[in-house]
């Protein structure tokens, strides 16, 4: 039981420091308001979400090789799929929340909760195809939530 709490606290701390506090001033504090002046929630979320995903694919690519420089697709593909399929959906939800609250703190906490939950709390102990399937299911759930919660796309604010 103690290990679970430690894992949760570690996940939140890493999510806050390494994710929310370091990334959200740029993604949400700067890019989102500028894009929202010209686009609706969904297009803004997709633009920022795919850029956010690409931002995470690059270090994963750099870290997916061994000491000889051989690239491991088993290390690269599942997390890259997560970044491209899950992060844009989650970003649409984040843009929707930011649009309603205009609170960067809430978005930082959303980012931290995603990091804590996917890397530490709900992290599957599988790899390869099974990890890909796990991320596919997570993406399907998030995109379902996006579809269920989005109002018709507006032309901006």
Coordinates of N, CA and C in Angstrom, one line a residue:
X1 N 0.8 -1.2 0.0 CA 0.0 0.0 0.0 C 0.9 1.3 0.0
X2 N 1.9 1.3 0.8 CA 2.8 2.4 0.8 C 3.5 2.7 -0.5
X3 N 3.8 1.6 -1.2 CA 4.5 1.8 -2.5 C 3.5 2.4 -3.5
X4 N 2.2 2.1 -3.4 CA 1.2 2.7 -4.3 C 1.1 4.3 -4.1
X5 N 1.1 4.7 -2.8 CA 1.1 6.1 -2.5 C 2.4 6.8 -3.0
X6 N 3.5 6.1 -2.8 CA 4.8 6.7 -3.2 C 4.8 6.9 -4.7
X7 N 4.3 5.8 -5.4 CA 4.2 5.9 -6.9 C 3.3 7.0 -7.3
X8 N 2.2 7.2 -6.7 CA 1.2 8.3 -7.0 C 1.9 9.6 -6.8
X9 N 2.5 9.8 -5.7 CA 3.2 11.1 -5.4 C 4.3 11.4 -6.3
X10 N 5.1 10.4 -6.6 CA 6.2 10.5 -7.6 C 5.6 10.9 -9.0
X11 N 4.5 10.2 -9.4 CA 3.9 10.5 -10.7 C 3.4 12.0 -10.8
X12 N 2.7 12.4 -9.7 CA 2.2 13.8 -9.7 C 3.4 14.8 -9.7
X13 N 4.4 14.5 -8.9 CA 5.5 15.5 -8.9 C 6.2 15.5 -10.2
X14 N 6.5 14.4 -10.9 CA 7.1 14.4 -12.2 C 6.2 15.1 -13.2
X15 N 4.9 14.8 -13.1 CA 3.9 15.4 -14.0 C 3.8 16.9 -13.9
X16 N 3.9 17.4 -12.6 CA 3.9 18.8 -12.4 C 5.1 19.5 -12.9
X17 N 6.2 19.0 -12.4 CA 7.5 19.6 -12.7 C 8.0 19.4 -14.1
X18 N 8.0 18.1 -14.6 CA 8.5 17.8 -15.9 C 7.5 18.1 -17.0
X19 N 6.3 18.1 -16.7 CA 5.3 18.3 -17.7 C 4.5 19.6 -17.6
X20 N 3.6 19.7 -16.7 CA 2.7 20.8 -16.6 C 3.4 22.1 -16.5
X21 N 4.3 22.2 -15.5 CA 5.0 23.5 -15.2 C 6.0 23.9 -16.3
X22 N 6.6 22.9 -17.0 CA 7.6 23.2 -18.0 C 7.0 23.4 -19.4
X23 N 5.8 22.7 -19.7 CA 5.3 22.8 -21.0 C 4.1 23.7 -21.2
X24 N 3.2 23.7 -20.2 CA 1.9 24.4 -20.4 C 2.0 25.9 -20.5
X25 N 3.0 26.6 -19.9 CA 3.0 28.0 -20.2 C 3.2 28.3 -21.8
X26 N 3.8 27.4 -22.5 CA 4.0 27.5 -23.9 C 2.7 27.0 -24.7
X27 N 2.3 25.8 -24.4 CA 1.2 25.2 -25.1 C -0.1 25.9 -24.9
X28 N -0.4 26.1 -23.6 CA -1.7 26.7 -23.2 C -1.6 28.2 -23.0
X29 N -0.5 28.7 -22.3 CA -0.4 30.1 -22.0 C -0.1 31.0 -23.2
X30 N 0.5 30.4 -24.2 CA 0.9 31.2 -25.4 C 0.2 30.7 -26.6
X31 N 0.3 29.5 -27.0 CA -0.2 29.0 -28.3 C -1.7 28.9 -28.4
X32 N -2.3 28.4 -27.3 CA -3.8 28.2 -27.4 C -4.6 29.5 -27.5
X33 N -4.3 30.5 -26.7 CA -5.1 31.7 -26.9 C -4.9 32.4 -28.3
X34 N -3.7 32.3 -28.9 CA -3.5 32.9 -30.2 C -4.3 32.1 -31.2
X35 N -4.3 30.8 -31.1 CA -5.0 29.9 -32.1 C -6.5 30.1 -31.9
X36 N -7.0 30.2 -30.6 CA -8.4 30.4 -30.4 C -9.0 31.6 -31.0
X37 N -8.2 32.6 -31.2 CA -8.7 33.9 -31.8 C -9.1 33.6 -33.3
X38 N -8.5 32.6 -33.9 CA -8.8 32.3 -35.3 C -9.6 31.0 -35.5
X39 N -9.5 30.1 -34.5 CA -10.1 28.7 -34.7 C -10.9 28.3 -33.5
X40 N -11.8 27.4 -33.7 CA -12.6 26.8 -32.7 C -11.8 25.9 -31.8
X41 N -12.4 25.3 -30.8 CA -11.8 24.5 -29.8 C -11.2 23.2 -30.5
X42 N -11.9 22.6 -31.3 CA -11.4 21.3 -31.9 C -10.2 21.6 -32.8
X43 N -10.3 22.5 -33.8 CA -9.1 22.8 -34.6 C -7.9 23.2 -33.7
X44 N -8.1 24.1 -32.7 CA -7.0 24.5 -31.9 C -6.4 23.3 -31.1
X45 N -7.3 22.5 -30.6 CA -6.8 21.3 -29.9 C -6.0 20.3 -30.8
X46 N -6.5 20.2 -32.0 CA -5.8 19.3 -32.9 C -4.4 19.8 -33.3
X47 N -4.4 21.1 -33.6 CA -3.1 21.7 -34.0 C -2.1 21.6 -32.9
X48 N -2.5 22.1 -31.7 CA -1.6 22.0 -30.5 C -1.3 20.6 -30.1
X49 N -2.3 19.8 -30.2 CA -2.2 18.3 -29.8 C -1.2 17.6 -30.7
X50 N -1.3 17.8 -32.0 CA -0.3 17.1 -32.9 C 1.1 17.6 -32.7
X51 N 1.2 18.9 -32.5 CA 2.5 19.5 -32.2 C 3.1 19.0 -30.9
X52 N 2.2 18.9 -29.9 CA 2.6 18.3 -28.6 C 3.0 16.9 -28.7
X53 N 2.3 16.1 -29.5 CA 2.7 14.7 -29.7 C 4.0 14.6 -30.4
X54 N 4.2 15.4 -31.5 CA 5.5 15.4 -32.2 C 6.7 15.8 -31.2
X55 N 6.4 16.8 -30.4 CA 7.4 17.2 -29.4 C 7.9 16.0 -28.5
X56 N 7.0 15.1 -28.2 CA 7.3 13.9 -27.4 C 7.9 12.8 -28.2
X57 N 7.5 12.7 -29.5 CA 8.1 11.6 -30.4 C 9.6 11.8 -30.5
X58 N 10.0 13.0 -30.7 CA 11.5 13.2 -31.0 C 12.4 12.7 -29.9
X59 N 12.2 13.0 -28.6 CA 13.0 12.4 -27.6 C 12.9 10.9 -27.5
X60 N 11.7 10.4 -27.8 CA 11.5 8.9 -27.8 C 12.3 8.3 -28.9
X61 N 12.3 8.9 -30.0 CA 13.1 8.4 -31.1 C 14.6 8.4 -30.7
X62 N 15.1 9.5 -30.1 CA 16.5 9.6 -29.7 C 16.8 8.6 -28.7
X63 N 15.9 8.2 -27.8 CA 16.1 7.2 -26.8 C 15.8 5.8 -27.1
X64 N 15.4 5.5 -28.3 CA 15.0 4.2 -28.7 C 16.1 3.4 -29.4
X65 N 17.3 3.8 -29.3 CA 18.4 3.0 -29.8 C 19.2 2.4 -28.7
X66 N 20.1 1.6 -29.1 CA 21.1 1.0 -28.2 C 22.4 1.7 -28.3
X67 N 23.4 1.2 -27.6 CA 24.7 1.8 -27.7 C 25.4 1.8 -29.0
X68 N 25.0 0.8 -29.9 CA 25.5 0.8 -31.2 C 24.8 1.7 -32.2
X69 N 23.7 2.3 -31.8 CA 22.9 3.2 -32.7 C 21.8 2.5 -33.4
X70 N 21.6 1.2 -33.1 CA 20.5 0.4 -33.7 C 19.2 0.9 -33.1
X71 N 18.2 1.2 -34.0 CA 16.9 1.7 -33.5 C 16.1 0.5 -33.2
X72 N 15.4 0.6 -32.0 CA 14.5 -0.5 -31.6 C 13.1 -0.1 -31.8
X73 N 12.4 -0.7 -32.8 CA 11.0 -0.3 -33.1 C 10.1 -0.7 -31.9
X74 N 10.4 -1.7 -31.2 CA 9.6 -2.1 -30.0 C 9.7 -1.0 -29.0
X75 N 10.7 -0.2 -28.9 CA 10.8 0.9 -27.9 C 10.2 2.2 -28.5
X76 N 10.3 2.3 -29.9 CA 9.8 3.5 -30.5 C 8.3 3.6 -30.8
X77 N 7.8 2.5 -31.4 CA 6.4 2.6 -31.9 C 5.3 2.7 -30.9
X78 N 5.3 1.9 -29.8 CA 4.1 2.1 -28.9 C 4.1 3.5 -28.3
X79 N 5.2 4.0 -27.8 CA 5.0 5.4 -27.2 C 4.7 6.4 -28.3
X80 N 5.3 6.2 -29.5 CA 5.0 7.2 -30.6 C 3.5 7.2 -30.9
X81 N 2.9 6.0 -31.0 CA 1.5 5.9 -31.2 C 0.7 6.6 -30.1
X82 N 1.1 6.4 -28.9 CA 0.5 7.1 -27.8 C 0.5 8.6 -28.0
X83 N 1.7 9.2 -28.4 CA 1.8 10.6 -28.6 C 1.0 11.1 -29.7
X84 N 0.8 10.3 -30.8 CA 0.1 10.8 -31.9 C -1.4 10.5 -31.8
X85 N -1.8 9.5 -31.1 CA -3.2 9.1 -31.0 C -3.9 9.6 -29.8
X86 N -3.2 9.6 -28.7 CA -3.8 10.0 -27.4 C -3.6 11.5 -27.1
X87 N -2.4 12.0 -27.3 CA -2.2 13.4 -26.9 C -3.1 14.4 -27.6
X88 N -3.3 14.3 -28.9 CA -4.2 15.2 -29.5 C -5.6 15.2 -28.9
X89 N -6.1 14.0 -28.7 CA -7.5 13.9 -28.1 C -7.5 14.6 -26.7
X90 N -6.5 14.3 -25.9 CA -6.4 14.9 -24.6 C -6.3 16.4 -24.7
X91 N -5.5 16.9 -25.6 CA -5.3 18.3 -25.8 C -6.6 19.0 -26.2
X92 N -7.4 18.4 -27.0 CA -8.8 18.9 -27.3 C -9.6 19.1 -26.1
X93 N -9.5 18.1 -25.2 CA -10.2 18.3 -23.9 C -9.6 19.4 -23.1
X94 N -8.3 19.5 -23.1 CA -7.6 20.6 -22.3 C -8.0 21.9 -22.9
X95 N -8.0 22.1 -24.2 CA -8.4 23.4 -24.8 C -9.9 23.7 -24.4
X96 N -10.7 22.7 -24.4 CA -12.1 22.9 -24.0 C -12.2 23.4 -22.6
X97 N -11.5 22.8 -21.7 CA -11.5 23.2 -20.3 C -10.9 24.6 -20.2
X98 N -9.8 24.9 -20.9 CA -9.2 26.2 -20.8 C -10.1 27.3 -21.4
X99 N -10.8 26.9 -22.4 CA -11.8 27.8 -23.0 C -12.8 28.2 -22.0
X100 N -13.2 27.3 -21.2 CA -14.3 27.6 -20.2 C -13.8 28.3 -18.9
X101 N -12.5 27.9 -18.5 CA -12.0 28.4 -17.2 C -10.9 29.5 -17.4
X102 N -10.2 29.5 -18.5 CA -9.1 30.4 -18.7 C -8.1 30.3 -17.5
X103 N -8.0 29.1 -17.0 CA -7.1 28.8 -15.9 C -5.9 28.0 -16.3
X104 N -4.7 28.5 -16.3 CA -3.5 27.8 -16.7 C -3.2 26.7 -15.6
X105 N -3.5 27.1 -14.3 CA -3.3 26.1 -13.3 C -4.1 24.8 -13.5
X106 N -5.4 24.9 -13.9 CA -6.2 23.8 -14.1 C -5.6 22.9 -15.2
X107 N -5.1 23.5 -16.3 CA -4.4 22.8 -17.4 C -3.1 22.1 -16.9
X108 N -2.4 22.8 -16.1 CA -1.1 22.2 -15.6 C -1.5 21.0 -14.8
X109 N -2.5 21.1 -14.0 CA -3.0 19.9 -13.2 C -3.5 18.8 -14.1
X110 N -4.2 19.1 -15.2 CA -4.6 18.1 -16.2 C -3.4 17.4 -16.8
X111 N -2.4 18.2 -17.2 CA -1.2 17.6 -17.7 C -0.5 16.7 -16.7
X112 N -0.4 17.2 -15.5 CA 0.2 16.4 -14.4 C -0.5 15.1 -14.2
X113 N -1.9 15.1 -14.2 CA -2.7 13.9 -14.0 C -2.5 12.9 -15.1
X114 N -2.4 13.4 -16.3 CA -2.2 12.5 -17.5 C -0.8 11.8 -17.3
X115 N 0.2 12.6 -17.0 CA 1.5 12.0 -16.8 C 1.6 11.0 -15.7
X116 N 1.0 11.4 -14.6 CA 1.0 10.5 -13.4 C 0.2 9.2 -13.7
X117 N -0.9 9.4 -14.3 CA -1.8 8.2 -14.5 C -1.2 7.2 -15.6
X118 N -0.7 7.8 -16.7 CA -0.2 6.9 -17.7 C 1.2 6.3 -17.5
X119 N 2.0 7.0 -16.8 CA 3.4 6.5 -16.6 C 3.5 5.8 -15.3
X120 N 2.7 6.0 -14.3 CA 2.9 5.5 -13.0 C 1.7 4.7 -12.5
X121 N 0.5 5.2 -12.4 CA -0.6 4.6 -11.8 C -1.2 3.5 -12.7
X122 N -1.6 3.8 -13.9 CA -2.2 2.9 -14.8 C -1.2 2.3 -15.8
X123 N 0.1 2.4 -15.6 CA 1.1 1.9 -16.5 C 1.0 0.4 -16.7
X124 N 0.7 0.0 -17.9 CA 0.6 -1.5 -18.1 C 2.0 -2.1 -18.0
X125 N 2.0 -3.3 -17.5 CA 3.3 -4.0 -17.5 C 3.5 -4.9 -18.7
X126 N 3.1 -4.4 -19.8 CA 3.3 -5.2 -21.1 C 4.1 -4.3 -22.1
X127 N 4.5 -4.9 -23.1 CA 5.2 -4.2 -24.2 C 4.7 -4.7 -25.5
X128 N 5.4 -4.1 -26.6 CA 5.1 -4.5 -27.9 C 3.7 -4.4 -28.3
X129 N 3.1 -5.4 -28.9 CA 1.8 -5.3 -29.5 C 0.7 -5.1 -28.4
X130 N 0.9 -5.7 -27.2 CA -0.1 -5.5 -26.1 C -0.1 -4.1 -25.6
X131 N 1.1 -3.4 -25.6 CA 1.2 -2.0 -25.2 C 0.5 -1.2 -26.3
X132 N 0.7 -1.5 -27.5 CA 0.1 -0.8 -28.6 C -1.4 -0.9 -28.5
X133 N -1.9 -2.1 -28.2 CA -3.4 -2.3 -28.0 C -3.9 -1.5 -26.8
X134 N -3.2 -1.5 -25.8 CA -3.6 -0.7 -24.6 C -3.7 0.8 -25.0
X135 N -2.7 1.3 -25.7 CA -2.8 2.7 -26.1 C -3.9 3.0 -27.1
X136 N -4.2 2.0 -28.0 CA -5.3 2.1 -28.9 C -6.6 2.2 -28.2
X137 N -6.8 1.4 -27.2 CA -8.0 1.5 -26.4 C -8.1 2.8 -25.6
X138 N -7.0 3.3 -25.1 CA -7.0 4.6 -24.4 C -7.4 5.7 -25.4
X139 N -6.8 5.6 -26.6 CA -7.1 6.6 -27.6 C -8.6 6.6 -28.0
X140 N -9.1 5.4 -28.2 CA -10.5 5.3 -28.5 C -11.4 5.9 -27.5
X141 N -11.1 5.6 -26.2 CA -11.9 6.2 -25.1 C -11.9 7.7 -25.1
X142 N -10.6 8.2 -25.3 CA -10.5 9.7 -25.2 C -11.2 10.4 -26.5
X143 N -11.0 9.8 -27.6 CA -11.7 10.3 -28.8 C -13.2 10.2 -28.7
X144 N -13.7 9.2 -28.1 CA -15.1 9.1 -27.8 C -15.6 10.2 -26.9
X145 N -14.8 10.5 -25.8 CA -15.1 11.6 -24.9 C -15.1 12.9 -25.7
X146 N -14.1 13.1 -26.6 CA -14.0 14.3 -27.4 C -15.3 14.5 -28.2
X147 N -15.7 13.4 -28.9 CA -16.9 13.5 -29.8 C -18.1 13.7 -29.0
X148 N -18.2 13.1 -27.8 CA -19.4 13.3 -27.0 C -19.5 14.7 -26.3
X149 N -18.4 15.4 -26.2 CA -18.4 16.6 -25.4 C -18.3 17.9 -26.2
X150 N -17.9 17.7 -27.5 CA -17.7 18.9 -28.3 C -19.0 19.5 -28.9
X151 N -19.2 20.8 -28.7 CA -20.3 21.4 -29.3 C -19.9 21.7 -30.8
X152 N -20.8 22.2 -31.6 CA -20.5 22.5 -33.0 C -19.3 23.5 -33.0
X153 N -18.4 23.3 -34.0 CA -17.2 24.1 -34.1 C -17.5 25.5 -34.4
X154 N -17.0 26.4 -33.6 CA -17.2 27.8 -33.8 C -16.0 28.4 -34.6
X155 N -16.2 29.5 -35.1 CA -15.1 30.2 -35.9 C -14.1 30.9 -35.1
X156 N -14.1 30.6 -33.8 CA -13.2 31.3 -32.9 C -14.0 32.1 -31.9
X157 N -13.3 32.9 -31.2 CA -14.0 33.7 -30.1 C -14.7 34.9 -30.6

